[in-house]
Amino acid sequence: MAEKFSFEPTDLKQLKDNYDVIIIGSGGAGLTSAIQAYELGLSPVILEKMDKLGGNTTRASSGMNAAETFVQLNHKIVDSFADFYNETFVGGGKMNNPELLKFFTEHGALAIDWLDQHDIKLDDLTITGGMKTMRTHRPSSLAPIGGYLVTELLKYIAKYQIPLFDNIKVTDLLTDNDQIVGVKAFSNREIKIQAKAVVLATGGFGAGKDLLAQYRSDLLNLRTTNQPGATGDGLKLAQKVGAKLVDMDQVQVHPTVQQDTPHAFLIGEAVRGEGAILVNNSGQRFVNELDTRKNVTQAIDDLGGTGAYLIFDQSIRNRVKAIEFYDHIGLVETGQTLSALAETIKVDINSLQSTVNNWNQAVKIKNDQDFGRKTGMERDISEAPFFAIHIAPAVHYTMGGVAINHQTQVLDEANQPIAGLFAAGEVAGGLHGNNRIGGNSIAETVVFGRQAGQQVYKYLKG
Ligand code: ADP
C-alpha cells in the first residue's frame, strides 16, 4: 500500500533572522533550489505566501521534457540535445534566448538523473504539441506530474528539515551597496530576514490582473488556469532593485481548458498526446491537434467563441490518469457508443462518426491527409466507451519575466548581474520565446532550480 505523506509547514515561531539563502516560493523551482542548496551544505529557508504549497507546479499535468535520457534509451528512443533545442526554438517563434535554451536542453538529462537519485521516477514517456519525439517524462503510474513532483520534493524538504514557512509574503528585497542582504516579509507582522543570497522562485503573473492589464489588456476577459497567488510579485520585487524584465507581452493562452464550471481546469496535453482529437460544433476536425499551443489556440478562436470538444476513447483514457480526476469532478461526457456521445454533446451523429472513421484510417496508415498531424497516433478511437470534454482557451503561462543568464543570476538594464539575486522557473523570462512547449515548464523548474542552488553556493563560498 502506498505510504501516506502529509507535509507540515514550519511554525513561524521558529523563523530565524538570518539564513544563507532565502528562497521565495514553494513551487518546483523553489523546492528544487532549496534541496540543491542544502545538499551543498547551505542553510536555506523557503517562504511561501499562500497556505497551499506548490504553486502552479501542482497543477502541471503532462510531464517533464528532456533529451538523451536513460529513460528514453530504456524505451529505445534515441534523441539529441540539438533536436530538443531546435524543436523548442521553432515552437517559440525563434524568439527564445539562445543562452538559456542551450543550457536548458543540455541539462534536462542530468535533471532526470538527479530526480531519479531522489526517488522521483519519471520512467514513462509521452509527447506534447510541437515536439517530434517522445521526450515528455512522467511517472509510470501516469499520475499528473505536478502533484507527484511537489509531494516527492516535499519529502526531501521534510527529511532535511529545511524550514518552509507558509502564509508569509515577501514584500521587498533588501540591498546594501547594490548587493542583496535580505528580504522584508509580511505574515501577521512585518519581518526582516537577512541573507546574502535570494532566489526568486515566485512563478508568473497569469492571475495578476494589473500586470496583464499593463502588458496584455486584450486577455483580461479570459479565464486563467493559474492559482490565485500567481500575481507576478517576483517581477515587481526584482524591478524595484533594478532588474530588467523581458518578453512581458508574451503570454501563453492554453487551448484546452474546461471552463463550464466556476473553475477553469486545464485538460493536459497528454490527452491529445495519447490520441484525442478536437472537433468543432459540427463534429469536424479543424486543426492538427498537436500543433503548438499558440496555433491550436488560434484555430479554436477562429471557430468564433464556441470552444471545441476533445474526443477520445477508453484506450486513450487508460493512458492518462488525470482523466479519472476530470471525470470525478464532472468535466467528462460519456457515451457507450459514438452516436450516444454525439447526442449528449449535441453534434451531428453522422458527421462525428465519419470524422472518427477518417481519423482511425489516418492512424492506421500513419498519414493525416487532412491536417498533417504526425504525433499522438499510436492508438485510434475505437474502444467503448467514448468520451468528450468541452474546452476553450484560457490564460495559462507567462513567458516573460526577470532577465537572467544561464547561471540564473538576475540581470539589470545593463545586463550585469545584481549581486546575490537569482531567479528560476516561471518568474524568469526569455527561455520560451513566444510560445512555451508543453512539458518545458516542469523541466525549467528542475533544471534552473538546481542551477540556482549551485550558483548560490558558488556565490557564497566560491
Ligand atoms: P514555478 O513553477 O516557477 O516553481 P510556481 O507557480 O509553481 O512557480 O510557484 C511559485 C510560488 O511562489 C507559488 O506558490 C506562489 O504562491 C509563491 N509566491 C509568489 N509570490 C510570493 C511572495 N511575494 N512571497 C512568497 N511566496 C510567493
PDB file of N, CA and C in Angstrom, residues 204-213 220 224 226 228 230-232 236:
ATOM      1  N   GLY A 204       4.777  32.985 -12.209  1.00  0.00           N
ATOM      2  CA  GLY A 204       4.434  34.006 -13.190  1.00  0.00           C
ATOM      3  C   GLY A 204       3.304  34.924 -12.751  1.00  0.00           C
ATOM      4  N   PHE A 205       2.656  35.572 -13.759  1.00  0.00           N
ATOM      5  CA  PHE A 205       1.585  36.528 -13.421  1.00  0.00           C
ATOM      6  C   PHE A 205       0.277  36.218 -14.156  1.00  0.00           C
ATOM      7  N   GLY A 206       0.041  34.930 -14.392  1.00  0.00           N
ATOM      8  CA  GLY A 206      -1.184  34.524 -15.097  1.00  0.00           C
ATOM      9  C   GLY A 206      -2.459  34.881 -14.349  1.00  0.00           C
ATOM     10  N   ALA A 207      -2.347  35.124 -13.022  1.00  0.00           N
ATOM     11  CA  ALA A 207      -3.524  35.554 -12.251  1.00  0.00           C
ATOM     12  C   ALA A 207      -3.344  37.000 -11.777  1.00  0.00           C
ATOM     13  N   GLY A 208      -2.418  37.714 -12.400  1.00  0.00           N
ATOM     14  CA  GLY A 208      -2.124  39.098 -11.988  1.00  0.00           C
ATOM     15  C   GLY A 208      -2.787  40.086 -12.921  1.00  0.00           C
ATOM     16  N   LYS A 209      -3.994  40.484 -12.565  1.00  0.00           N
ATOM     17  CA  LYS A 209      -4.784  41.346 -13.474  1.00  0.00           C
ATOM     18  C   LYS A 209      -4.068  42.666 -13.770  1.00  0.00           C
ATOM     19  N   ASP A 210      -3.326  43.209 -12.767  1.00  0.00           N
ATOM     20  CA  ASP A 210      -2.694  44.513 -13.009  1.00  0.00           C
ATOM     21  C   ASP A 210      -1.595  44.398 -14.075  1.00  0.00           C
ATOM     22  N   LEU A 211      -0.781  43.352 -13.974  1.00  0.00           N
ATOM     23  CA  LEU A 211       0.285  43.188 -14.974  1.00  0.00           C
ATOM     24  C   LEU A 211      -0.301  42.807 -16.338  1.00  0.00           C
ATOM     25  N   LEU A 212      -1.348  41.970 -16.326  1.00  0.00           N
ATOM     26  CA  LEU A 212      -1.991  41.624 -17.605  1.00  0.00           C
ATOM     27  C   LEU A 212      -2.580  42.891 -18.243  1.00  0.00           C
ATOM     28  N   ALA A 213      -3.171  43.736 -17.408  1.00  0.00           N
ATOM     29  CA  ALA A 213      -3.749  44.980 -17.943  1.00  0.00           C
ATOM     30  C   ALA A 213      -2.653  45.833 -18.566  1.00  0.00           C
ATOM     31  N   LEU A 220      -7.633  40.281 -20.793  1.00  0.00           N
ATOM     32  CA  LEU A 220      -8.238  40.459 -19.465  1.00  0.00           C
ATOM     33  C   LEU A 220      -9.567  39.722 -19.289  1.00  0.00           C
ATOM     34  N   THR A 224      -8.337  32.106 -16.244  1.00  0.00           N
ATOM     35  CA  THR A 224      -6.958  31.627 -16.114  1.00  0.00           C
ATOM     36  C   THR A 224      -6.922  30.262 -15.445  1.00  0.00           C
ATOM     37  N   ASN A 226      -4.405  29.546 -13.620  1.00  0.00           N
ATOM     38  CA  ASN A 226      -3.409  29.733 -12.561  1.00  0.00           C
ATOM     39  C   ASN A 226      -4.005  29.771 -11.170  1.00  0.00           C
ATOM     40  N   PRO A 228      -4.463  31.497  -7.487  1.00  0.00           N
ATOM     41  CA  PRO A 228      -4.652  32.938  -7.258  1.00  0.00           C
ATOM     42  C   PRO A 228      -3.393  33.690  -6.840  1.00  0.00           C
ATOM     43  N   ALA A 230      -0.533  33.591  -8.297  1.00  0.00           N
ATOM     44  CA  ALA A 230       0.378  33.820  -9.428  1.00  0.00           C
ATOM     45  C   ALA A 230       0.215  35.251  -9.928  1.00  0.00           C
ATOM     46  N   THR A 231       0.681  36.200  -9.130  1.00  0.00           N
ATOM     47  CA  THR A 231       0.413  37.616  -9.410  1.00  0.00           C
ATOM     48  C   THR A 231       1.665  38.398  -9.793  1.00  0.00           C
ATOM     49  N   GLY A 232       2.748  37.686 -10.091  1.00  0.00           N
ATOM     50  CA  GLY A 232       3.940  38.376 -10.589  1.00  0.00           C
ATOM     51  C   GLY A 232       4.712  39.158  -9.531  1.00  0.00           C
ATOM     52  N   LYS A 236       7.949  42.295  -9.709  1.00  0.00           N
ATOM     53  CA  LYS A 236       7.910  43.635  -9.098  1.00  0.00           C
ATOM     54  C   LYS A 236       9.037  43.797  -8.081  1.00  0.00           C
TER      55      LYS A 236
END
